[in-house]
Amino acid sequence: MQIRELDLKELLMAYEVVSQLRTSLSYDEFEDLVYEMQPMCYKMLGIMERDKLVTYAGVAIQTNLYDKRHLFVFDLVTDEAYRGKGYGKMMLAYLHDYAKVGMCENIVLSSGFAREEAHCFYEKNGFVKKSFVFLKSIE
């Protein structure tokens, strides 16, 4: 088992796991968005079992007025065949250390209302619900 940064040559492997969370995202959209997020230092991190990606985290260190310097977790997903085996918890521990090294004050993430099982997982791992995220579509 190894936790490491994925490179852009591994986008297809990353997509195979990310698409289990972002079900409406096509591979082409995923690829375009990952490239577009590069200026914000978006990192693709993965837990590998041999040459198989089992857990993916898409993160970036950001700064704003309310969370100060923080690690924002855009995506965190474990391949459905590996769920319930501690990989998510392992990734959160890695992200904690990653944020510390990056001199962050917090780890921040957003999770949809329907993902109640994920909410329990985050709370069990020390996260607290802090706010609602509001979205308005630009038509």
Short mmCIF file of N, CA, C and O in Angstrom, two decimals:
data_model
loop_
_atom_site.label_atom_id
_atom_site.label_comp_id
_atom_site.label_asym_id
_atom_site.label_seq_id
_atom_site.Cartn_x
_atom_site.Cartn_y
_atom_site.Cartn_z
N MET A 1 0.84 -1.18 0.00
CA MET A 1 0.00 0.00 0.00
C MET A 1 0.88 1.24 0.00
O MET A 1 1.88 1.29 0.69
N GLN A 2 0.49 2.21 -0.80
CA GLN A 2 1.25 3.44 -0.93
C GLN A 2 0.27 4.61 -1.11
O GLN A 2 -0.73 4.48 -1.82
N ILE A 3 0.55 5.73 -0.47
CA ILE A 3 -0.21 6.95 -0.71
C ILE A 3 0.72 7.90 -1.44
O ILE A 3 1.85 8.15 -0.99
N ARG A 4 0.27 8.41 -2.58
CA ARG A 4 1.13 9.28 -3.38
C ARG A 4 0.31 10.22 -4.24
O ARG A 4 -0.89 10.02 -4.43
N GLU A 5 1.00 11.23 -4.78
CA GLU A 5 0.37 12.13 -5.73
C GLU A 5 0.29 11.44 -7.08
O GLU A 5 1.24 10.79 -7.52
N LEU A 6 -0.86 11.55 -7.71
CA LEU A 6 -1.04 11.01 -9.06
C LEU A 6 -0.60 12.06 -10.06
O LEU A 6 -0.73 13.26 -9.81
N ASP A 7 -0.10 11.62 -11.20
CA ASP A 7 0.27 12.60 -12.21
C ASP A 7 -0.77 12.61 -13.33
O ASP A 7 -1.68 11.78 -13.37
N LEU A 8 -0.63 13.56 -14.22
CA LEU A 8 -1.64 13.76 -15.27
C LEU A 8 -1.73 12.58 -16.23
O LEU A 8 -2.75 12.40 -16.89
N LYS A 9 -0.71 11.74 -16.28
CA LYS A 9 -0.76 10.54 -17.12
C LYS A 9 -1.68 9.48 -16.53
O LYS A 9 -2.01 8.51 -17.20
N GLU A 10 -2.10 9.68 -15.28
CA GLU A 10 -2.94 8.71 -14.60
C GLU A 10 -4.40 9.16 -14.49
O GLU A 10 -5.16 8.65 -13.68
N LEU A 11 -4.79 10.09 -15.36
CA LEU A 11 -6.16 10.62 -15.30
C LEU A 11 -7.23 9.56 -15.51
O LEU A 11 -8.25 9.57 -14.83
N LEU A 12 -7.01 8.64 -16.43
CA LEU A 12 -8.02 7.61 -16.68
C LEU A 12 -8.22 6.73 -15.44
O LEU A 12 -9.36 6.45 -15.04
N MET A 13 -7.12 6.35 -14.80
CA MET A 13 -7.21 5.55 -13.57
C MET A 13 -7.95 6.34 -12.49
O MET A 13 -8.80 5.81 -11.79
N ALA A 14 -7.63 7.63 -12.37
CA ALA A 14 -8.29 8.47 -11.37
C ALA A 14 -9.78 8.58 -11.68
O ALA A 14 -10.62 8.47 -10.78
N TYR A 15 -10.11 8.78 -12.95
CA TYR A 15 -11.51 8.93 -13.35
C TYR A 15 -12.34 7.69 -12.99
O TYR A 15 -13.50 7.81 -12.58
N GLU A 16 -11.75 6.52 -13.12
CA GLU A 16 -12.49 5.28 -12.83
C GLU A 16 -12.99 5.26 -11.38
O GLU A 16 -14.03 4.69 -11.09
N VAL A 17 -12.26 5.90 -10.47
CA VAL A 17 -12.69 5.98 -9.08
C VAL A 17 -13.56 7.22 -8.86
O VAL A 17 -14.63 7.14 -8.26
N VAL A 18 -13.14 8.36 -9.37
CA VAL A 18 -13.89 9.61 -9.18
C VAL A 18 -15.31 9.49 -9.74
O VAL A 18 -16.26 10.01 -9.16
N SER A 19 -15.46 8.80 -10.85
CA SER A 19 -16.78 8.68 -11.48
C SER A 19 -17.79 7.95 -10.61
O SER A 19 -18.99 8.04 -10.84
N GLN A 20 -17.32 7.23 -9.60
CA GLN A 20 -18.24 6.57 -8.66
C GLN A 20 -18.88 7.58 -7.71
O GLN A 20 -19.93 7.32 -7.14
N LEU A 21 -18.24 8.75 -7.57
CA LEU A 21 -18.80 9.84 -6.77
C LEU A 21 -19.47 10.87 -7.67
O LEU A 21 -20.57 11.34 -7.39
N ARG A 22 -18.80 11.25 -8.72
CA ARG A 22 -19.29 12.26 -9.67
C ARG A 22 -19.88 11.55 -10.88
O ARG A 22 -19.30 11.53 -11.95
N THR A 23 -21.05 10.96 -10.69
CA THR A 23 -21.64 10.07 -11.69
C THR A 23 -22.05 10.76 -12.99
O THR A 23 -22.15 10.12 -14.02
N SER A 24 -22.27 12.06 -12.95
CA SER A 24 -22.69 12.76 -14.17
C SER A 24 -21.51 13.38 -14.92
O SER A 24 -21.71 14.03 -15.94
N LEU A 25 -20.31 13.16 -14.46
CA LEU A 25 -19.11 13.75 -15.05
C LEU A 25 -18.50 12.79 -16.06
O LEU A 25 -18.15 11.66 -15.72
N SER A 26 -18.40 13.24 -17.31
CA SER A 26 -17.77 12.41 -18.34
C SER A 26 -16.25 12.47 -18.19
O SER A 26 -15.71 13.38 -17.54
N TYR A 27 -15.57 11.53 -18.81
CA TYR A 27 -14.10 11.54 -18.75
C TYR A 27 -13.55 12.83 -19.36
O TYR A 27 -12.64 13.44 -18.80
N ASP A 28 -14.10 13.26 -20.49
CA ASP A 28 -13.60 14.48 -21.15
C ASP A 28 -13.77 15.70 -20.25
O ASP A 28 -12.86 16.54 -20.16
N GLU A 29 -14.91 15.80 -19.56
CA GLU A 29 -15.12 16.91 -18.62
C GLU A 29 -14.12 16.83 -17.47
O GLU A 29 -13.54 17.84 -17.07
N PHE A 30 -13.94 15.64 -16.94
CA PHE A 30 -12.99 15.44 -15.85
C PHE A 30 -11.59 15.90 -16.26
O PHE A 30 -10.95 16.67 -15.55
N GLU A 31 -11.15 15.44 -17.40
CA GLU A 31 -9.82 15.80 -17.89
C GLU A 31 -9.70 17.32 -18.06
O GLU A 31 -8.74 17.93 -17.58
N ASP A 32 -10.68 17.94 -18.70
CA ASP A 32 -10.65 19.40 -18.90
C ASP A 32 -10.61 20.14 -17.57
O ASP A 32 -9.85 21.10 -17.40
N LEU A 33 -11.44 19.71 -16.62
CA LEU A 33 -11.51 20.39 -15.33
C LEU A 33 -10.22 20.23 -14.52
O LEU A 33 -9.76 21.19 -13.88
N VAL A 34 -9.62 19.05 -14.55
CA VAL A 34 -8.37 18.85 -13.83
C VAL A 34 -7.30 19.77 -14.39
O VAL A 34 -6.56 20.41 -13.64
N TYR A 35 -7.22 19.88 -15.71
CA TYR A 35 -6.24 20.79 -16.31
C TYR A 35 -6.54 22.24 -15.95
O TYR A 35 -5.64 23.03 -15.68
N GLU A 36 -7.82 22.59 -15.94
CA GLU A 36 -8.22 23.96 -15.60
C GLU A 36 -7.90 24.30 -14.14
O GLU A 36 -7.66 25.46 -13.79
N MET A 37 -7.89 23.30 -13.26
CA MET A 37 -7.62 23.53 -11.84
C MET A 37 -6.13 23.56 -11.51
O MET A 37 -5.76 23.89 -10.38
N GLN A 38 -5.27 23.28 -12.47
CA GLN A 38 -3.84 23.25 -12.20
C GLN A 38 -3.29 24.57 -11.66
O GLN A 38 -2.45 24.55 -10.75
N PRO A 39 -3.73 25.74 -12.15
CA PRO A 39 -3.20 27.00 -11.59
C PRO A 39 -3.47 27.18 -10.10
O PRO A 39 -2.76 27.92 -9.43
N MET A 40 -4.50 26.52 -9.55
CA MET A 40 -4.77 26.62 -8.11
C MET A 40 -4.00 25.56 -7.33
O MET A 40 -4.24 25.36 -6.14
N CYS A 41 -3.08 24.87 -8.02
CA CYS A 41 -2.27 23.81 -7.40
C CYS A 41 -3.12 22.63 -6.92
O CYS A 41 -2.88 22.05 -5.86
N TYR A 42 -4.14 22.30 -7.70
CA TYR A 42 -4.97 21.13 -7.43
C TYR A 42 -4.09 19.88 -7.50
O TYR A 42 -3.32 19.70 -8.43
N LYS A 43 -4.19 19.05 -6.48
CA LYS A 43 -3.42 17.82 -6.40
C LYS A 43 -4.35 16.63 -6.37
O LYS A 43 -5.39 16.64 -5.69
N MET A 44 -3.97 15.61 -7.10
CA MET A 44 -4.69 14.35 -7.10
C MET A 44 -3.87 13.38 -6.25
O MET A 44 -2.74 13.05 -6.60
N LEU A 45 -4.44 12.96 -5.13
CA LEU A 45 -3.74 12.05 -4.23
C LEU A 45 -4.45 10.71 -4.23
O LEU A 45 -5.68 10.65 -4.34
N GLY A 46 -3.68 9.65 -4.12
CA GLY A 46 -4.30 8.33 -4.17
C GLY A 46 -3.66 7.33 -3.24
O GLY A 46 -2.46 7.39 -2.97
N ILE A 47 -4.48 6.42 -2.77
CA ILE A 47 -3.99 5.24 -2.07
C ILE A 47 -3.94 4.13 -3.11
O ILE A 47 -4.96 3.82 -3.74
N MET A 48 -2.78 3.56 -3.27
CA MET A 48 -2.56 2.52 -4.27
C MET A 48 -2.36 1.17 -3.57
O MET A 48 -1.63 1.09 -2.59
N GLU A 49 -3.01 0.16 -4.08
CA GLU A 49 -2.73 -1.23 -3.72
C GLU A 49 -2.14 -1.85 -4.97
O GLU A 49 -2.84 -2.04 -5.95
N ARG A 50 -0.84 -2.07 -4.92
CA ARG A 50 -0.06 -2.47 -6.10
C ARG A 50 -0.26 -1.41 -7.17
O ARG A 50 0.10 -0.27 -6.96
N ASP A 51 -0.85 -1.73 -8.29
CA ASP A 51 -1.05 -0.72 -9.34
C ASP A 51 -2.51 -0.30 -9.46
O ASP A 51 -2.93 0.30 -10.44
N LYS A 52 -3.31 -0.58 -8.42
CA LYS A 52 -4.74 -0.26 -8.41
C LYS A 52 -5.01 0.92 -7.49
O LYS A 52 -4.62 0.91 -6.32
N LEU A 53 -5.68 1.95 -8.02
CA LEU A 53 -6.10 3.09 -7.20
C LEU A 53 -7.33 2.69 -6.42
O LEU A 53 -8.34 2.31 -7.01
N VAL A 54 -7.26 2.78 -5.09
CA VAL A 54 -8.41 2.39 -4.27
C VAL A 54 -9.10 3.59 -3.64
O VAL A 54 -10.31 3.55 -3.39
N THR A 55 -8.36 4.65 -3.35
CA THR A 55 -8.96 5.87 -2.78
C THR A 55 -8.35 7.08 -3.46
O THR A 55 -7.14 7.13 -3.67
N TYR A 56 -9.21 8.04 -3.79
CA TYR A 56 -8.81 9.26 -4.48
C TYR A 56 -9.20 10.46 -3.64
O TYR A 56 -10.31 10.50 -3.09
N ALA A 57 -8.30 11.43 -3.56
CA ALA A 57 -8.62 12.72 -2.96
C ALA A 57 -8.11 13.82 -3.88
O ALA A 57 -6.94 13.81 -4.26
N GLY A 58 -8.98 14.73 -4.24
CA GLY A 58 -8.60 15.91 -5.02
C GLY A 58 -8.59 17.10 -4.08
O GLY A 58 -9.62 17.41 -3.48
N VAL A 59 -7.43 17.74 -3.91
CA VAL A 59 -7.27 18.77 -2.88
C VAL A 59 -6.49 19.97 -3.41
O VAL A 59 -5.77 19.87 -4.41
N ALA A 60 -6.61 21.08 -2.69
CA ALA A 60 -5.77 22.26 -2.94
C ALA A 60 -5.68 23.06 -1.66
O ALA A 60 -6.65 23.16 -0.90
N ILE A 61 -4.51 23.61 -1.42
CA ILE A 61 -4.34 24.53 -0.30
C ILE A 61 -4.85 25.89 -0.76
O ILE A 61 -4.47 26.37 -1.83
N GLN A 62 -5.75 26.46 0.03
CA GLN A 62 -6.38 27.73 -0.31
C GLN A 62 -6.36 28.66 0.89
O GLN A 62 -6.13 28.22 2.02
N THR A 63 -6.66 29.91 0.63
CA THR A 63 -6.77 30.90 1.70
C THR A 63 -8.00 31.75 1.44
O THR A 63 -8.24 32.15 0.30
N ASN A 64 -8.78 31.97 2.49
CA ASN A 64 -9.89 32.91 2.42
C ASN A 64 -10.06 33.56 3.78
O ASN A 64 -9.35 33.22 4.74
N LEU A 65 -10.99 34.47 3.89
CA LEU A 65 -11.14 35.24 5.12
C LEU A 65 -11.77 34.47 6.26
O LEU A 65 -11.59 34.82 7.42
N TYR A 66 -12.53 33.42 5.98
CA TYR A 66 -13.24 32.71 7.05
C TYR A 66 -12.55 31.41 7.45
O TYR A 66 -12.61 31.03 8.61
N ASP A 67 -11.89 30.71 6.55
CA ASP A 67 -11.19 29.48 6.92
C ASP A 67 -9.68 29.67 7.00
O ASP A 67 -8.96 28.72 7.27
N LYS A 68 -9.23 30.89 6.73
CA LYS A 68 -7.79 31.22 6.71
C LYS A 68 -7.08 30.28 5.71
O LYS A 68 -7.65 29.90 4.72
N ARG A 69 -5.86 29.90 6.01
CA ARG A 69 -5.14 28.97 5.14
C ARG A 69 -5.65 27.56 5.48
O ARG A 69 -5.58 27.14 6.64
N HIS A 70 -6.15 26.86 4.48
CA HIS A 70 -6.76 25.57 4.72
C HIS A 70 -6.53 24.63 3.54
O HIS A 70 -6.23 25.06 2.44
N LEU A 71 -6.72 23.36 3.81
CA LEU A 71 -6.71 22.36 2.75
C LEU A 71 -8.17 22.10 2.38
O LEU A 71 -8.96 21.68 3.23
N PHE A 72 -8.52 22.40 1.13
CA PHE A 72 -9.88 22.13 0.68
C PHE A 72 -9.90 20.79 -0.04
O PHE A 72 -9.12 20.55 -0.96
N VAL A 73 -10.80 19.92 0.40
CA VAL A 73 -10.96 18.60 -0.20
C VAL A 73 -12.14 18.69 -1.16
O VAL A 73 -13.29 18.78 -0.73
N PHE A 74 -11.85 18.68 -2.45
CA PHE A 74 -12.89 18.76 -3.46
C PHE A 74 -13.59 17.42 -3.64
O PHE A 74 -14.80 17.38 -3.86
N ASP A 75 -12.82 16.36 -3.59
CA ASP A 75 -13.35 15.02 -3.82
C ASP A 75 -12.61 14.04 -2.92
O ASP A 75 -11.39 14.11 -2.79
N LEU A 76 -13.36 13.13 -2.32
CA LEU A 76 -12.77 12.04 -1.56
C LEU A 76 -13.66 10.83 -1.79
O LEU A 76 -14.85 10.85 -1.44
N VAL A 77 -13.10 9.81 -2.40
CA VAL A 77 -13.90 8.62 -2.72
C VAL A 77 -13.02 7.38 -2.72
O VAL A 77 -11.89 7.42 -3.18
N THR A 78 -13.58 6.32 -2.18
CA THR A 78 -12.92 5.01 -2.22
C THR A 78 -13.68 4.14 -3.20
O THR A 78 -14.91 4.14 -3.22
N ASP A 79 -12.94 3.41 -4.01
CA ASP A 79 -13.54 2.47 -4.97
C ASP A 79 -14.51 1.58 -4.21
O ASP A 79 -14.20 1.06 -3.13
N GLU A 80 -15.70 1.39 -4.78
CA GLU A 80 -16.75 0.66 -4.07
C GLU A 80 -16.33 -0.76 -3.66
O GLU A 80 -16.79 -1.27 -2.64
N ALA A 81 -15.41 -1.38 -4.38
CA ALA A 81 -14.95 -2.72 -4.02
C ALA A 81 -14.07 -2.72 -2.77
O ALA A 81 -13.83 -3.78 -2.18
N TYR A 82 -13.59 -1.55 -2.35
CA TYR A 82 -12.68 -1.45 -1.21
C TYR A 82 -13.27 -0.69 -0.02
O TYR A 82 -12.58 -0.46 0.96
N ARG A 83 -14.52 -0.30 -0.11
CA ARG A 83 -15.15 0.48 0.97
C ARG A 83 -15.30 -0.35 2.23
O ARG A 83 -15.46 -1.56 2.18
N GLY A 84 -15.26 0.35 3.37
CA GLY A 84 -15.42 -0.32 4.65
C GLY A 84 -14.16 -1.00 5.15
O GLY A 84 -14.21 -1.75 6.12
N LYS A 85 -13.03 -0.74 4.51
CA LYS A 85 -11.77 -1.40 4.89
C LYS A 85 -10.75 -0.44 5.47
O LYS A 85 -9.59 -0.78 5.63
N GLY A 86 -11.19 0.80 5.78
CA GLY A 86 -10.31 1.75 6.46
C GLY A 86 -9.52 2.67 5.55
O GLY A 86 -8.75 3.50 6.03
N TYR A 87 -9.73 2.58 4.24
CA TYR A 87 -8.96 3.42 3.32
C TYR A 87 -9.33 4.90 3.43
O TYR A 87 -8.46 5.77 3.36
N GLY A 88 -10.61 5.20 3.63
CA GLY A 88 -11.03 6.59 3.79
C GLY A 88 -10.41 7.22 5.02
O GLY A 88 -9.90 8.34 4.97
N LYS A 89 -10.43 6.49 6.11
CA LYS A 89 -9.82 6.96 7.36
C LYS A 89 -8.32 7.17 7.17
O LYS A 89 -7.75 8.15 7.65
N MET A 90 -7.69 6.25 6.46
CA MET A 90 -6.27 6.36 6.18
C MET A 90 -5.97 7.61 5.36
O MET A 90 -5.01 8.33 5.64
N MET A 91 -6.82 7.89 4.37
CA MET A 91 -6.61 9.09 3.54
C MET A 91 -6.81 10.35 4.39
O MET A 91 -6.05 11.31 4.24
N LEU A 92 -7.81 10.36 5.26
CA LEU A 92 -8.01 11.53 6.11
C LEU A 92 -6.80 11.78 7.02
O LEU A 92 -6.41 12.93 7.24
N ALA A 93 -6.20 10.72 7.53
CA ALA A 93 -4.99 10.88 8.35
C ALA A 93 -3.85 11.45 7.51
O ALA A 93 -3.11 12.34 7.96
N TYR A 94 -3.73 10.97 6.28
CA TYR A 94 -2.71 11.50 5.37
C TYR A 94 -2.98 12.97 5.07
O TYR A 94 -2.06 13.81 5.08
N LEU A 95 -4.24 13.32 4.82
CA LEU A 95 -4.59 14.71 4.52
C LEU A 95 -4.32 15.62 5.71
O LEU A 95 -3.93 16.78 5.54
N HIS A 96 -4.52 15.11 6.92
CA HIS A 96 -4.21 15.87 8.13
C HIS A 96 -2.72 16.23 8.15
O HIS A 96 -2.35 17.39 8.36
N ASP A 97 -1.87 15.24 7.89
CA ASP A 97 -0.43 15.50 7.85
C ASP A 97 -0.05 16.41 6.70
O ASP A 97 0.79 17.31 6.84
N TYR A 98 -0.68 16.22 5.55
CA TYR A 98 -0.45 17.05 4.36
C TYR A 98 -0.79 18.51 4.68
O TYR A 98 -0.05 19.43 4.33
N ALA A 99 -1.91 18.73 5.36
CA ALA A 99 -2.34 20.08 5.72
C ALA A 99 -1.37 20.70 6.73
O ALA A 99 -1.05 21.89 6.64
N LYS A 100 -0.90 19.91 7.68
CA LYS A 100 0.07 20.41 8.66
C LYS A 100 1.35 20.87 7.97
O LYS A 100 1.87 21.95 8.26
N VAL A 101 1.87 20.04 7.07
CA VAL A 101 3.09 20.40 6.33
C VAL A 101 2.85 21.66 5.51
O VAL A 101 3.74 22.50 5.37
N GLY A 102 1.63 21.81 4.98
CA GLY A 102 1.27 22.99 4.19
C GLY A 102 0.91 24.20 5.04
O GLY A 102 0.44 25.20 4.52
N MET A 103 1.12 24.10 6.35
CA MET A 103 0.85 25.18 7.31
C MET A 103 -0.60 25.65 7.27
O MET A 103 -0.90 26.84 7.37
N CYS A 104 -1.51 24.71 7.13
CA CYS A 104 -2.94 25.00 7.12
C CYS A 104 -3.49 24.99 8.53
O CYS A 104 -3.00 24.28 9.39
N GLU A 105 -4.55 25.78 8.73
CA GLU A 105 -5.23 25.79 10.02
C GLU A 105 -6.37 24.78 10.08
O GLU A 105 -6.78 24.37 11.16
N ASN A 106 -6.91 24.42 8.92
CA ASN A 106 -8.09 23.55 8.86
C ASN A 106 -8.05 22.68 7.62
O ASN A 106 -7.35 22.98 6.66
N ILE A 107 -8.88 21.65 7.67
CA ILE A 107 -9.25 20.89 6.48
C ILE A 107 -10.73 21.18 6.27
O ILE A 107 -11.52 21.08 7.22
N VAL A 108 -11.10 21.56 5.06
CA VAL A 108 -12.47 21.96 4.75
C VAL A 108 -12.98 21.11 3.59
O VAL A 108 -12.23 20.84 2.65
N LEU A 109 -14.24 20.71 3.67
CA LEU A 109 -14.86 20.02 2.55
C LEU A 109 -16.35 20.31 2.54
O LEU A 109 -16.90 20.81 3.51
N SER A 110 -16.96 20.03 1.42
CA SER A 110 -18.40 20.20 1.25
C SER A 110 -18.97 18.84 0.87
O SER A 110 -18.36 18.11 0.10
N SER A 111 -20.13 18.52 1.41
CA SER A 111 -20.75 17.23 1.12
C SER A 111 -22.25 17.43 0.94
O SER A 111 -22.89 18.10 1.75
N GLY A 112 -22.80 16.86 -0.10
CA GLY A 112 -24.22 17.02 -0.42
C GLY A 112 -25.14 16.47 0.65
O GLY A 112 -24.79 15.52 1.38
N PHE A 113 -26.33 17.06 0.77
CA PHE A 113 -27.30 16.66 1.78
C PHE A 113 -27.59 15.15 1.77
O PHE A 113 -27.73 14.53 2.82
N ALA A 114 -27.68 14.56 0.60
CA ALA A 114 -28.08 13.16 0.48
C ALA A 114 -27.01 12.19 0.97
O ALA A 114 -27.30 11.02 1.21
N ARG A 115 -25.79 12.64 1.15
CA ARG A 115 -24.69 11.75 1.50
C ARG A 115 -24.56 11.57 3.02
O ARG A 115 -23.50 11.77 3.59
N GLU A 116 -25.64 11.17 3.65
CA GLU A 116 -25.67 11.06 5.11
C GLU A 116 -24.64 10.09 5.67
O GLU A 116 -24.06 10.33 6.72
N GLU A 117 -24.38 9.01 4.95
CA GLU A 117 -23.37 8.05 5.40
C GLU A 117 -21.99 8.71 5.42
O GLU A 117 -21.21 8.51 6.35
N ALA A 118 -21.71 9.54 4.41
CA ALA A 118 -20.44 10.27 4.37
C ALA A 118 -20.36 11.27 5.53
O ALA A 118 -19.31 11.42 6.15
N HIS A 119 -21.48 11.93 5.84
CA HIS A 119 -21.50 12.89 6.94
C HIS A 119 -21.15 12.20 8.25
O HIS A 119 -20.36 12.74 9.06
N CYS A 120 -21.70 11.04 8.49
CA CYS A 120 -21.39 10.28 9.71
C CYS A 120 -19.91 9.93 9.74
O CYS A 120 -19.26 10.03 10.79
N PHE A 121 -19.38 9.53 8.58
CA PHE A 121 -17.96 9.20 8.48
C PHE A 121 -17.09 10.40 8.84
O PHE A 121 -16.15 10.29 9.64
N TYR A 122 -17.42 11.57 8.28
CA TYR A 122 -16.62 12.76 8.57
C TYR A 122 -16.71 13.16 10.04
O TYR A 122 -15.70 13.48 10.68
N GLU A 123 -17.92 13.13 10.59
CA GLU A 123 -18.09 13.48 12.00
C GLU A 123 -17.35 12.52 12.90
O GLU A 123 -16.72 12.92 13.88
N LYS A 124 -17.38 11.24 12.56
CA LYS A 124 -16.65 10.22 13.32
C LYS A 124 -15.14 10.48 13.29
O LYS A 124 -14.42 10.08 14.20
N ASN A 125 -14.69 11.18 12.25
CA ASN A 125 -13.28 11.47 12.08
C ASN A 125 -12.92 12.91 12.43
O ASN A 125 -11.90 13.43 11.96
N GLY A 126 -13.75 13.54 13.26
CA GLY A 126 -13.40 14.83 13.84
C GLY A 126 -13.88 16.07 13.12
O GLY A 126 -13.59 17.19 13.54
N PHE A 127 -14.63 15.92 12.04
CA PHE A 127 -15.16 17.08 11.32
C PHE A 127 -16.46 17.53 11.97
O PHE A 127 -17.20 16.71 12.51
N VAL A 128 -16.74 18.82 11.91
CA VAL A 128 -18.00 19.36 12.41
C VAL A 128 -18.71 20.08 11.26
O VAL A 128 -18.07 20.67 10.40
N LYS A 129 -20.05 20.01 11.28
CA LYS A 129 -20.83 20.75 10.29
C LYS A 129 -20.76 22.22 10.65
O LYS A 129 -21.09 22.60 11.77
N LYS A 130 -20.33 23.03 9.68
CA LYS A 130 -20.09 24.44 9.97
C LYS A 130 -21.04 25.37 9.24
O LYS A 130 -21.38 26.43 9.74
N SER A 131 -21.46 25.00 8.03
CA SER A 131 -22.27 25.93 7.25
C SER A 131 -23.03 25.19 6.16
O SER A 131 -22.81 24.01 5.92
N PHE A 132 -23.90 25.92 5.50
CA PHE A 132 -24.55 25.45 4.29
C PHE A 132 -23.81 26.07 3.11
O PHE A 132 -23.30 27.18 3.21
N VAL A 133 -23.78 25.37 2.00
CA VAL A 133 -23.22 25.91 0.77
C VAL A 133 -24.41 26.22 -0.14
O VAL A 133 -25.27 25.36 -0.34
N PHE A 134 -24.47 27.43 -0.67
CA PHE A 134 -25.56 27.81 -1.53
C PHE A 134 -25.06 27.89 -2.98
O PHE A 134 -23.91 28.28 -3.22
N LEU A 135 -25.92 27.53 -3.91
CA LEU A 135 -25.58 27.49 -5.32
C LEU A 135 -26.72 28.09 -6.12
O LEU A 135 -27.89 27.78 -5.88
N LYS A 136 -26.38 28.95 -7.07
CA LYS A 136 -27.36 29.48 -8.00
C LYS A 136 -26.81 29.29 -9.40
O LYS A 136 -25.71 29.74 -9.72
N SER A 137 -27.60 28.63 -10.22
CA SER A 137 -27.18 28.36 -11.60
C SER A 137 -27.21 29.63 -12.43
O SER A 137 -28.13 30.44 -12.32
N ILE A 138 -26.21 29.81 -13.27
CA ILE A 138 -26.15 30.93 -14.22
C ILE A 138 -26.66 30.40 -15.56
O ILE A 138 -26.02 29.58 -16.19
N GLU A 139 -27.82 30.87 -15.94
CA GLU A 139 -28.45 30.37 -17.17
C GLU A 139 -28.13 31.25 -18.34
O GLU A 139 -27.87 32.38 -18.29
#
